Amino acid sequence: MLVQVALPVPLYQVFDYSVLVNTNAVLPTIGSRVQVSFGRQTLIGIVVAHIAQVDSSVPASKLKPITQCLDDTPILDEQMLALASWLARYYHYPLGDVLAVMLPTLIRQGKPLDLLITHWRILPHVTDTDFRANANKQKQQFDMLKLHGERGASEEVLLLEGMQRSFLTTLEEKGLIERYIKLKTAPKAVSLAKMPLTLNDEQQLAVDSILSAHRTGQYSGFLLNGITGSGKTEVYLQAMQAVLEAGQQVLILVPEIGLTPQTRARFASRFAAQIVLLHSGMSDTYRLQGWQDCRTGHAQIIIGTRSAVLYPFANLGLIIVDEAHDGSYKQQDSLRYHAADLALYRGMQAKIPVVLGTATPTLEHLKLATDGKLIECQLRTRAGSAKLASMQLIDARLQSTHQQNQDDGARYDTGLTDQLIGAIKQTLEAGEQVLIFLNRRGYAPVLLCEACGWQADCPRCDAHLTVHYSNQSNHNSYLKCHHCDWQAYIPAVCPDCSSQNIAAKGMGTTRLSENLHAIFANPQTSKQLYPIIQIDRDTTRKKDSWEKIYQQINAGKPAILVGTQMVAKGHHFPNVTLVCLPNADRGFLSADFRSPEHTAQLMIQVAGRAGRGDKVGRVLIQTLQPDNPLLLKLVKEGYLPFAQELLQERKMMGLPPYSHAALIRCEGKTLVATTQALKDAIALLPAGHNLAVLGPIDAPMTKKNSRYHAQLLLLAKNRNQLHQVLNHWWQPVLALPSAKYLKLTLDIDPVGW
């Protein structure tokens, strides 16, 4: 017998290997890892089949033997191999590369599965009185560990929560805590740590529907369509309870790494259970251990970002996709899967319910609900006494934006209207918080010479360099491309005409924060000083920085929060009662046909941060197009009527979800070469294919990181029809002579083009 091995190489085939007869080697089991020689390399692959030697297309004289079998038992069961096979077929991606994406790094490198992780716990005799009165930081770190109880927690989780390794070592030296290697034992049965809340009728109906599907042991997909603050999390928790008590695992997907610690805290406060976090910020060792815990059943609640949906599970009983509309669930490189779609497939495979929770469903999910492929459960009222925030448009054409004096006496434009400034001031004086949403980080998007019109552009991309500027330090002032990370100094004079009249144009979060600081946090202009809290990738880059910001916000003191889309996703700020959107027009003017949908989702999500407690919230939208019909529809009637109108437009135009798309991207050293390769690809399409072919055209960003990009779009009314063409067409396209030194990628169900 021979074994067929899937290897992590970009070839659409598996490879036949023999087993050495003169050793006591046993035929490797299907789903186990083997080490093999491949050309001049030594690779780790997965055994996917056993075949007789007579069935191999490789002559016996050319067969290579397996170098080493790394596993006595399969690490991937039949269901996981079937999942890999489906992913390879649906996304037209090599099986070996699919398996490489599914496996953690250390497993791909051939490391053993039983790597152990250091845990920390408080010693039994230690109390709070063992600290000196001035040892505040040590006491704070001790209290964080204390929250995990007598069993303590893994070092990885503690560091993620903001503990410092140096403090752990210091506390150990003082005999207050100890490190230990936690031996794996069967987890205790899940129990309630806190009693559930009382559900309203809509929530109860949703929970009953999910649990009914769970009891029947059949797949059901649910669209939990609930407005922000309607108690979707409580529905998750009460649906999870029955599943966990039945001894099954629950997988919760979240869109962002930043949401995993707070989500863990929320579920840990309800259930005494083994909770595992999975995301790319974890170390390779921890991710391997998490993978093992899922596979062996030690993990009872699994919280992770999109890659967690690819993990093996011992006894999965429920999948929850929180904020299911979020674009972060779409993988944008290598295997371009969508985690929400994959969650539905895994639910069908395991015959379990899958819940897609969102306040702003995608048009694809709404159509699936209309077609009866998803069961829609609507939550139309906010939980408790909280009321939905009112939305109001501010016509920026009718009033000038607020002008502020600089130190030299000159006046500058803050970008905010007087009406907006007045509302912010009124909210702060009432002791409440304000959230201002601006989805553009940095100081300003463009550096411009006012004398000759020169602009600071990225030399490697078709993009302007973003101005990052700080009044406090020249070291923190620079130009940066947010696409390729190119950085440069801010010139003192224009490189073209030597004029000193170069100015930063437009506004990013840093500039807006400075403008607000001058109005609300400057002793010369304001009697009461309010903190300005900037929340974006620049301010949350350091470890535990987001946790510190979160604590400062939840202290509840009056403050202004300035943030990008990081603040829109699932955060609970009880004292935020005013949300301001000073630049609402941008998303409705984009060339991307999906932009209005994504913009509306973002606006509704941000608006949902207002009035989540017992205080009434409101949302002010500053716009230069207050008569935009889509914007008016969204503000007056809400997201669902807005989405229904977009669905009608898509139907008339034959765009997704009423058609199915495949996007072919081509990347190379010249635009001519990339365009020619796509023209040659079109020539290979079979006659009578009945697909709409759009292109080749330049990509939205033609030049990126010194490489040129062109694209080709295929649209089909029928999904099967599209895949039948791709099955026979895609591999010959990759083999085209004109594509030899180019990078061609295929994106099934792309989220934009």
Short mmCIF file of N, CA and C in Angstrom, two decimals, residues 188-192 241 244-245 248 271-274 300-301:
data_model
loop_
_atom_site.label_atom_id
_atom_site.label_comp_id
_atom_site.label_asym_id
_atom_site.label_seq_id
_atom_site.Cartn_x
_atom_site.Cartn_y
_atom_site.Cartn_z
N LYS A 188 -14.49 19.77 34.72
CA LYS A 188 -15.70 19.59 35.51
C LYS A 188 -16.92 20.01 34.69
N ALA A 189 -18.06 19.50 35.09
CA ALA A 189 -19.30 19.90 34.41
C ALA A 189 -19.51 21.40 34.59
N VAL A 190 -19.99 22.05 33.56
CA VAL A 190 -20.21 23.49 33.59
C VAL A 190 -21.33 23.81 34.58
N SER A 191 -21.11 24.85 35.38
CA SER A 191 -22.14 25.30 36.32
C SER A 191 -22.33 26.80 36.19
N LEU A 192 -23.45 27.30 36.66
CA LEU A 192 -23.73 28.73 36.60
C LEU A 192 -22.99 29.45 37.72
N GLN A 241 -26.36 27.87 27.82
CA GLN A 241 -26.48 27.14 29.09
C GLN A 241 -26.92 25.70 28.88
N LEU A 244 -24.10 23.67 27.10
CA LEU A 244 -22.98 23.35 27.98
C LEU A 244 -23.39 22.31 29.02
N GLU A 245 -24.61 22.41 29.54
CA GLU A 245 -25.07 21.43 30.53
C GLU A 245 -25.24 20.05 29.91
N GLN A 248 -21.64 19.64 25.85
CA GLN A 248 -21.12 20.00 24.54
C GLN A 248 -20.36 21.33 24.59
N PHE A 271 -20.60 31.66 33.62
CA PHE A 271 -20.37 30.22 33.69
C PHE A 271 -19.05 29.89 34.37
N ALA A 272 -19.07 28.88 35.24
CA ALA A 272 -17.84 28.28 35.75
C ALA A 272 -17.47 27.19 34.76
N ALA A 273 -16.57 27.51 33.84
CA ALA A 273 -16.26 26.60 32.73
C ALA A 273 -14.84 26.84 32.26
N GLN A 274 -14.31 25.90 31.49
CA GLN A 274 -13.00 26.06 30.87
C GLN A 274 -13.17 26.92 29.61
N GLN A 300 -14.38 24.15 26.95
CA GLN A 300 -15.84 24.07 26.93
C GLN A 300 -16.46 25.27 26.22
N ILE A 301 -15.89 26.45 26.45
CA ILE A 301 -16.31 27.66 25.74
C ILE A 301 -15.09 28.18 24.99
#
